[in-house]
JSON list of C-alpha atoms in Angstrom, two decimals:
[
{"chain": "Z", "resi": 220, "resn": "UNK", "atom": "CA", "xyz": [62.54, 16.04, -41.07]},
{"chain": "Z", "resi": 221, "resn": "UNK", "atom": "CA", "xyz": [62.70, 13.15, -38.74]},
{"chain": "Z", "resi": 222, "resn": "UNK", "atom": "CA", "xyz": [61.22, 16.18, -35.62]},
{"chain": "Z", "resi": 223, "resn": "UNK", "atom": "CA", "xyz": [58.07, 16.88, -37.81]},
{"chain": "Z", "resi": 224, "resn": "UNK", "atom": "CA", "xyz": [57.91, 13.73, -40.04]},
{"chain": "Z", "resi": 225, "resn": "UNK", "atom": "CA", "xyz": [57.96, 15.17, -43.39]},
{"chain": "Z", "resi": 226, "resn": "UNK", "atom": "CA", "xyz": [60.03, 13.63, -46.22]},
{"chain": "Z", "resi": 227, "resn": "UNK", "atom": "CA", "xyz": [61.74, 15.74, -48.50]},
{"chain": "Z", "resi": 228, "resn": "UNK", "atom": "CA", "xyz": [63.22, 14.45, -52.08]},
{"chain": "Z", "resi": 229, "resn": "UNK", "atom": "CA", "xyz": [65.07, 17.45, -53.75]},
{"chain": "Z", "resi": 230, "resn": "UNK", "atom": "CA", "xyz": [68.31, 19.40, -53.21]},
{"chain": "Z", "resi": 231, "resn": "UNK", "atom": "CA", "xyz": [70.21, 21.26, -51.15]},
{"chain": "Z", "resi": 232, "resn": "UNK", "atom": "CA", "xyz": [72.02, 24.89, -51.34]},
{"chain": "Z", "resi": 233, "resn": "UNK", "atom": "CA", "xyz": [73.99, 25.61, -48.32]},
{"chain": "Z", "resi": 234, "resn": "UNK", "atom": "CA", "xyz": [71.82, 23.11, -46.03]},
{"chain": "Z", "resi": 235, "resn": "UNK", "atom": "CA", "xyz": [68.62, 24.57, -47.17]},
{"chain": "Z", "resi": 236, "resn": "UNK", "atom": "CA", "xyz": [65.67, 23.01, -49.44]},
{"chain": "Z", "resi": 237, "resn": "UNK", "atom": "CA", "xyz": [66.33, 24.46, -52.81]},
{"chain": "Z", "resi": 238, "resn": "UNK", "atom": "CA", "xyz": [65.38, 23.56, -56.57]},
{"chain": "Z", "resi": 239, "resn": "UNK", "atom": "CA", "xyz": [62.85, 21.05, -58.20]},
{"chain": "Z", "resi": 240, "resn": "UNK", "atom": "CA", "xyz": [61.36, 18.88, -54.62]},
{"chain": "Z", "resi": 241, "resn": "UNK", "atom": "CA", "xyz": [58.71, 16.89, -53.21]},
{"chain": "Z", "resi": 242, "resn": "UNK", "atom": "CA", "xyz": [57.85, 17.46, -49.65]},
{"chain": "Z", "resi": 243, "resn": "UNK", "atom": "CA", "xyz": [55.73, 14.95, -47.77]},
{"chain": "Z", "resi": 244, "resn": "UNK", "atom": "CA", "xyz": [53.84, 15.86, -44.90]},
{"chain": "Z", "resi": 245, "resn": "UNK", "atom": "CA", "xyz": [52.87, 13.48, -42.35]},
{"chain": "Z", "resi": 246, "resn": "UNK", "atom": "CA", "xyz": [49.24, 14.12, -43.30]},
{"chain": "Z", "resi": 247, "resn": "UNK", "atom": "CA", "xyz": [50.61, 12.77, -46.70]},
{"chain": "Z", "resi": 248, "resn": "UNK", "atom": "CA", "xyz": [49.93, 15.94, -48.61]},
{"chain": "Z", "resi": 249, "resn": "UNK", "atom": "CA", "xyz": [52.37, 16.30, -50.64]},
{"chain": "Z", "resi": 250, "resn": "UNK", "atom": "CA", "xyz": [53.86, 19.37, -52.11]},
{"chain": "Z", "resi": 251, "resn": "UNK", "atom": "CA", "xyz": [55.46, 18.91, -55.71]},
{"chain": "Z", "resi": 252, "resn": "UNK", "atom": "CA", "xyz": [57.53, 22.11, -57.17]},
{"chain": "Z", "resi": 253, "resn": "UNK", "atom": "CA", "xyz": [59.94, 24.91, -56.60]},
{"chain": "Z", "resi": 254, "resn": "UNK", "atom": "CA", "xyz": [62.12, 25.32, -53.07]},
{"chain": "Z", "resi": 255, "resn": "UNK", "atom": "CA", "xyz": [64.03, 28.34, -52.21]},
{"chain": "Z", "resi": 256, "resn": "UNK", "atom": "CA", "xyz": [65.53, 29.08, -49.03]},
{"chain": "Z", "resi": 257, "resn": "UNK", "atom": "CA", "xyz": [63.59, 26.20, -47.42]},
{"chain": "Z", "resi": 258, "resn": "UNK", "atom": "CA", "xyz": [60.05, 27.36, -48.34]},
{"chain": "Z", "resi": 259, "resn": "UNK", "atom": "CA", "xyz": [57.50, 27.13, -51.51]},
{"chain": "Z", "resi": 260, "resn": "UNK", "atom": "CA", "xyz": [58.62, 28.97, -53.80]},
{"chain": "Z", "resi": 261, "resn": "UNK", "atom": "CA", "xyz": [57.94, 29.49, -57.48]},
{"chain": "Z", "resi": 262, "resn": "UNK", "atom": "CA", "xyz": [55.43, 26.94, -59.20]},
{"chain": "Z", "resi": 263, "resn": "UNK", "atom": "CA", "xyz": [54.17, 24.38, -57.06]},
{"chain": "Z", "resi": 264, "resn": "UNK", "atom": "CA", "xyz": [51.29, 21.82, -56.48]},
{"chain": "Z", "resi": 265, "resn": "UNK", "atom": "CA", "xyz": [49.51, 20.49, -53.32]},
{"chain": "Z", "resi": 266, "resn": "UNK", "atom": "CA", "xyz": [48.18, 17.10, -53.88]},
{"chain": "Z", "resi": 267, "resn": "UNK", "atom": "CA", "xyz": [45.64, 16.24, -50.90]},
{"chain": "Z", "resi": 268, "resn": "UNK", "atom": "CA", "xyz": [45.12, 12.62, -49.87]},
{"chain": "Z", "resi": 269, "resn": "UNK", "atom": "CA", "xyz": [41.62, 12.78, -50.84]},
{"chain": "Z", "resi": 270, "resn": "UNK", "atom": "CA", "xyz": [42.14, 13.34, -54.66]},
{"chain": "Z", "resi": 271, "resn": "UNK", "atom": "CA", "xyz": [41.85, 17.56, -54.93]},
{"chain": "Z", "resi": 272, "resn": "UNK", "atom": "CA", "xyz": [44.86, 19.20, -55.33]},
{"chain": "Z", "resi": 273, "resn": "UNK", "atom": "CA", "xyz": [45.98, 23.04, -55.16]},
{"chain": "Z", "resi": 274, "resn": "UNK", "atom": "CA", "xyz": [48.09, 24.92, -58.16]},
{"chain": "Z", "resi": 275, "resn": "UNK", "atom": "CA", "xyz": [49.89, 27.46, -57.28]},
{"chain": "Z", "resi": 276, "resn": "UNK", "atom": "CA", "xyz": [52.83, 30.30, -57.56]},
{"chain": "Z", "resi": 277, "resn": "UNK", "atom": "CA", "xyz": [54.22, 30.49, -54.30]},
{"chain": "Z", "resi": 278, "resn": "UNK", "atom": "CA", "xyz": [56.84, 33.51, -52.86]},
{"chain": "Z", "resi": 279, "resn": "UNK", "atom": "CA", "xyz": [58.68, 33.03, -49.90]},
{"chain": "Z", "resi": 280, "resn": "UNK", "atom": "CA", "xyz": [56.08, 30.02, -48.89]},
{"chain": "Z", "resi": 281, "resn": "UNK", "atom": "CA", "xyz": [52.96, 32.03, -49.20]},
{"chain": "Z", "resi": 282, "resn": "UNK", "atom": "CA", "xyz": [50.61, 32.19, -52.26]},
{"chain": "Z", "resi": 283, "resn": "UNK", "atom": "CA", "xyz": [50.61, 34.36, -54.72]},
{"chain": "Z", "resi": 284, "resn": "UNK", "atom": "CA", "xyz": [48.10, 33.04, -56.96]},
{"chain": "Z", "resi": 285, "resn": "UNK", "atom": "CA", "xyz": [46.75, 29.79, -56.99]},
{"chain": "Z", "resi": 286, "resn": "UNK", "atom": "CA", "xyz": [43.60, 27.62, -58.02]},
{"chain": "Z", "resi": 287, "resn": "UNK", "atom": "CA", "xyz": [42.33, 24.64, -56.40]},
{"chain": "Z", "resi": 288, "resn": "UNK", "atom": "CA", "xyz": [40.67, 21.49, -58.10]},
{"chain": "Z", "resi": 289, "resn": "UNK", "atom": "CA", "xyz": [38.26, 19.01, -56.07]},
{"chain": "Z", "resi": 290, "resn": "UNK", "atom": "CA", "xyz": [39.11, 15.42, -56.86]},
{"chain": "Z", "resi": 291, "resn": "UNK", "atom": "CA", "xyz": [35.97, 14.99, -59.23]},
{"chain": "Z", "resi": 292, "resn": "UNK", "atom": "CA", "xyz": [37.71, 17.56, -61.62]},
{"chain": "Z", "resi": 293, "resn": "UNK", "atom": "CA", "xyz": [35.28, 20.31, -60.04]},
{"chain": "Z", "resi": 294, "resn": "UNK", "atom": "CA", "xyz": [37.46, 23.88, -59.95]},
{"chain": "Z", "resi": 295, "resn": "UNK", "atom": "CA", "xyz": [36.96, 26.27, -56.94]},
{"chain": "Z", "resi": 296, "resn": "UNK", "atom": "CA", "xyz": [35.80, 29.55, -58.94]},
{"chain": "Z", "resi": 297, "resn": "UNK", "atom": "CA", "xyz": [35.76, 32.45, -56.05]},
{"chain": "Z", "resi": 298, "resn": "UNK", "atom": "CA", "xyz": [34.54, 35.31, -58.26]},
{"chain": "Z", "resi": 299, "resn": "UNK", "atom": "CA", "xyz": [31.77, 32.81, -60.09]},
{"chain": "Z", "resi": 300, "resn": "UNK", "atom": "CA", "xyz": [30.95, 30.41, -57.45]},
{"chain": "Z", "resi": 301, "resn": "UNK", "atom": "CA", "xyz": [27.32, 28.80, -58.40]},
{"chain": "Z", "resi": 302, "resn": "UNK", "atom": "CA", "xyz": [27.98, 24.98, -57.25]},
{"chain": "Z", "resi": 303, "resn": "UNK", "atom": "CA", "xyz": [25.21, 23.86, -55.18]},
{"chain": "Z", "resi": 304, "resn": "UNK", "atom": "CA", "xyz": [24.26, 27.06, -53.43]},
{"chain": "Z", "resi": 305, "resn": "UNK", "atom": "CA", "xyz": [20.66, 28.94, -54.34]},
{"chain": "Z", "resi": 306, "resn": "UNK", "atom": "CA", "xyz": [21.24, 29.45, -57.71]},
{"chain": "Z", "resi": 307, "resn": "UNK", "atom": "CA", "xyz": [21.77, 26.06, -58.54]},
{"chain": "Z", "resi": 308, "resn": "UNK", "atom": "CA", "xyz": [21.42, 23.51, -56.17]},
{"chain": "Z", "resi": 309, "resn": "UNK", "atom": "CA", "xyz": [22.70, 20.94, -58.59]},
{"chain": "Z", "resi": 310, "resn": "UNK", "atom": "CA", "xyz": [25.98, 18.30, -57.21]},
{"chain": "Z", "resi": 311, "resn": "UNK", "atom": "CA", "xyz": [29.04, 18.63, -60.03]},
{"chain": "Z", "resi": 312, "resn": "UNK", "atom": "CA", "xyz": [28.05, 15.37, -60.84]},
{"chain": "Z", "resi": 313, "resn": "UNK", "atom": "CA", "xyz": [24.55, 15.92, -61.84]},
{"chain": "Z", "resi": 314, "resn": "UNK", "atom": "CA", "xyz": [25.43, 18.96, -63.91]},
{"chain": "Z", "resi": 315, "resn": "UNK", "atom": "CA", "xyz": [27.86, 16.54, -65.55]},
{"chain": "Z", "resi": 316, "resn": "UNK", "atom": "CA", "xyz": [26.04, 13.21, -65.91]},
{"chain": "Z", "resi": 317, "resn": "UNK", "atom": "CA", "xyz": [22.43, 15.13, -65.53]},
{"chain": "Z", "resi": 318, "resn": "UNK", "atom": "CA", "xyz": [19.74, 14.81, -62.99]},
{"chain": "Z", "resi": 319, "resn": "UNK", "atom": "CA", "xyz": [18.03, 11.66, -62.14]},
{"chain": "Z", "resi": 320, "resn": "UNK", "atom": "CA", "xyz": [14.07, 10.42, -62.99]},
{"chain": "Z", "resi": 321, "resn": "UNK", "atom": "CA", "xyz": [11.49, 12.22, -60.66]},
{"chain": "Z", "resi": 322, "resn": "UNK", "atom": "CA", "xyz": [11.29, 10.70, -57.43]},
{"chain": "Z", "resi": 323, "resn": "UNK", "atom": "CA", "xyz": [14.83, 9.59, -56.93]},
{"chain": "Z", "resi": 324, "resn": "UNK", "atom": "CA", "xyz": [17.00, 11.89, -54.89]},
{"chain": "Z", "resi": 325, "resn": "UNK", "atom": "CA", "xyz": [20.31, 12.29, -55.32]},
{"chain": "Z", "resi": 326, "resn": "UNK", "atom": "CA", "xyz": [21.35, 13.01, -51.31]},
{"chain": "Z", "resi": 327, "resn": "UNK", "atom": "CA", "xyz": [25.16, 13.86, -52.23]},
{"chain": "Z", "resi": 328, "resn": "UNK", "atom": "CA", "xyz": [27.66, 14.20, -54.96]},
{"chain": "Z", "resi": 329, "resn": "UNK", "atom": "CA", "xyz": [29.05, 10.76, -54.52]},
{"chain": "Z", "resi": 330, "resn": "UNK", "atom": "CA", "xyz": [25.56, 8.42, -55.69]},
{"chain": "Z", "resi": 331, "resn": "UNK", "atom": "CA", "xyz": [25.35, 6.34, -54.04]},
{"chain": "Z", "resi": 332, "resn": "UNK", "atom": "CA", "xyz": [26.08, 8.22, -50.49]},
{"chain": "Z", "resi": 333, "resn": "UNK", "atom": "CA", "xyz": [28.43, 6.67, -48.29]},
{"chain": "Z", "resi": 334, "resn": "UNK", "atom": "CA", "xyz": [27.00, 5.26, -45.12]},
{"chain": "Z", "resi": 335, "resn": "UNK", "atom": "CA", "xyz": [27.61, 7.36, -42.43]},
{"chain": "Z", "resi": 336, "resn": "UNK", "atom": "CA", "xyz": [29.00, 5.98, -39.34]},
{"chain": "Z", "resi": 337, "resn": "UNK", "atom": "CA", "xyz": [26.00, 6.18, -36.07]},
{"chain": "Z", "resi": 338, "resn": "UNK", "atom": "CA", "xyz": [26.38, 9.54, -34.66]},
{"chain": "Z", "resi": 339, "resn": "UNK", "atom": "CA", "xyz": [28.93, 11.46, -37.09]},
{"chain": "Z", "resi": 340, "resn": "UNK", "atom": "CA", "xyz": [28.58, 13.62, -39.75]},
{"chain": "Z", "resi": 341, "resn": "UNK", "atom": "CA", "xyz": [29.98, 13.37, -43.46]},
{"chain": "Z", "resi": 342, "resn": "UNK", "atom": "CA", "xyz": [31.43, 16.73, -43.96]},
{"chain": "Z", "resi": 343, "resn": "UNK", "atom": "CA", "xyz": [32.86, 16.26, -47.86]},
{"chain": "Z", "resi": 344, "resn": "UNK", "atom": "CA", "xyz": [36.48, 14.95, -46.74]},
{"chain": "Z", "resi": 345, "resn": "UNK", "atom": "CA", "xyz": [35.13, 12.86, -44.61]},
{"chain": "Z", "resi": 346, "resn": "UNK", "atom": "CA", "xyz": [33.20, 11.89, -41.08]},
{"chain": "Z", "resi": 347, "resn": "UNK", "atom": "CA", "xyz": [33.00, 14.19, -37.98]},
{"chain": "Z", "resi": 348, "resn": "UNK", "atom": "CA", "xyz": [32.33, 12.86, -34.55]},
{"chain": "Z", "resi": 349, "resn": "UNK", "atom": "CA", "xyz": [30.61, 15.79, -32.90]},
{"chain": "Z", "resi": 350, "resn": "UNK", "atom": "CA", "xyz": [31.46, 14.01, -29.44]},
{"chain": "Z", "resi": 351, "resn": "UNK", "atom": "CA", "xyz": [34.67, 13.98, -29.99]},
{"chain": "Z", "resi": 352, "resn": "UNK", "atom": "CA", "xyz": [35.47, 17.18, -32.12]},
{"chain": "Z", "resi": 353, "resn": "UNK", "atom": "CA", "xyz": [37.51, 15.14, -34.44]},
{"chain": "Z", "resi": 354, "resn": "UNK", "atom": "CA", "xyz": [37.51, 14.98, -38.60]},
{"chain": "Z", "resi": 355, "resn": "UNK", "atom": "CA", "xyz": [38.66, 11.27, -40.29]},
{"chain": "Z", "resi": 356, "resn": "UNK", "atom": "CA", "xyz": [39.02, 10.91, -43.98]},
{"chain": "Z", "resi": 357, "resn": "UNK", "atom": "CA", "xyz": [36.87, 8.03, -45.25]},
{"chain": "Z", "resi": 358, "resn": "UNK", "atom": "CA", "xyz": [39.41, 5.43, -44.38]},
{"chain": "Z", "resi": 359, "resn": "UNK", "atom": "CA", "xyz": [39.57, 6.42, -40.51]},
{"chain": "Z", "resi": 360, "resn": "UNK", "atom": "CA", "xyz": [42.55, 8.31, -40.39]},
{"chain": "Z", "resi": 361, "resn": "UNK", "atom": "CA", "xyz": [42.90, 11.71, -38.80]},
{"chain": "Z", "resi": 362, "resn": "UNK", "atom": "CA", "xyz": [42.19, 14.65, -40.55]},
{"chain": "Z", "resi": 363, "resn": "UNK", "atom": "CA", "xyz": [41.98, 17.51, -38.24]},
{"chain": "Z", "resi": 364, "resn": "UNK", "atom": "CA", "xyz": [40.44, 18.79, -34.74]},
{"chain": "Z", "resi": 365, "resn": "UNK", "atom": "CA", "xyz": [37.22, 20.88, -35.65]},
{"chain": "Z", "resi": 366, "resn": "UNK", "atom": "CA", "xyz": [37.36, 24.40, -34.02]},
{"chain": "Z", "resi": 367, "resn": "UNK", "atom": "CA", "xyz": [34.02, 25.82, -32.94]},
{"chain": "Z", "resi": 368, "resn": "UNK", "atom": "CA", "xyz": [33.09, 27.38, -36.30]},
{"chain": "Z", "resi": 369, "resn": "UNK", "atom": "CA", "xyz": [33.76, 24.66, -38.08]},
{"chain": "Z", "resi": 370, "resn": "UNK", "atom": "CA", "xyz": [31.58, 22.32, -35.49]},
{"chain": "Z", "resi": 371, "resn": "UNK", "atom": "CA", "xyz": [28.91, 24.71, -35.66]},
{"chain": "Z", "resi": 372, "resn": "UNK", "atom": "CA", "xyz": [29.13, 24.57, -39.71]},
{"chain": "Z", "resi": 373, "resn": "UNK", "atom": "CA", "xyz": [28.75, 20.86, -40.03]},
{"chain": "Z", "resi": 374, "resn": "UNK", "atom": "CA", "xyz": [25.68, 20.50, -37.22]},
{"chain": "Z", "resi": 375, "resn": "UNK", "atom": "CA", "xyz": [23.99, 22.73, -39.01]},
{"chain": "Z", "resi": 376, "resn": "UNK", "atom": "CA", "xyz": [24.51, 21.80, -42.60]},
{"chain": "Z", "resi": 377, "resn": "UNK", "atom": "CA", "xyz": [25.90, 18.42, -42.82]},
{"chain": "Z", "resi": 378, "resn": "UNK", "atom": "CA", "xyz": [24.45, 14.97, -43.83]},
{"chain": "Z", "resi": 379, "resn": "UNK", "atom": "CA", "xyz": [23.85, 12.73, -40.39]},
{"chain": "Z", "resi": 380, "resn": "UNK", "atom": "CA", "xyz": [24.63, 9.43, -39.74]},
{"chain": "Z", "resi": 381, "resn": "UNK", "atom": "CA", "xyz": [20.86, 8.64, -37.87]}
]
């Protein structure tokens, strides 16, 4: 653990991460469920730093089913998927709360929208610095390194910060 700083609170079976655990990542993702042989296994939840969090039965630390939930209670449906695409181009929270009078937008799902650092993008979990290539969550810490698809993805569709 102390190599990749993760934190793990559970068990062990002949050295190995086994039984009811929590794993921490350094990301601070955590992982609450079933270990066997050192990997996922069984029922298990992934709670993200940014509220969403991913249900799942695991096997041998892949998935074998799982369903994941935004943080506004929103559920990822990949056969019925409708949320904001041409169909309906309604946020969750208007569906919810409904829309607002004529003439006042609603920009993003979060009303009102977060301001937008100069330059960077909000890309849902949080700001993207095209200069830089790099994804923060809304408190400035490091999310990820954007790959090309994903940089091409948020210039093109993305809220911008000018």
């Amino acid at each position: 653990m102390e190599y990749t700083g993760s934190q793990y609170i559970g068990e062990f079976v002949d050295g190995r991460m086994e039984g009811e655990a929590e794993y921490i990542l350094p990301t601070e993702t955590k992982y609450v469920g079933e270990m066997k042989d050192g990997m996922f296994h069984g029922q298990g939840t992934l709670y993200f730093p940014s509220g969403s969090r991913y249900d799942a039965i695991w096997e041998k630390g892949l998935v074998v089913k799982g369903t994941y939930t935004f943080s506004d209670g929103l559920q990822y449906d990949a056969e019925n998927w409708h949320y904001c695409d041409s169909y309906d181009r309604r946020f969750y929270t208007e569906i919810c709360y409904g829309l607002k009078p004529a003439g006042i937008s609603q920009l993003t799902n979060v009303d009102p929208p977060r301001k937008i650092p100069p330059g960077c993008y909000d890309c849902g979990d949080g700001f993207y610095n095209p200069t830089t290539r790099i994804v923060k969550d809304y408190k400035n810490h490091f999310l990820r390194n954007a790959d090309d698809d994903e940089h091409e993805w948020i210039i093109r569709t993305c809220r911008k910060g000018w």
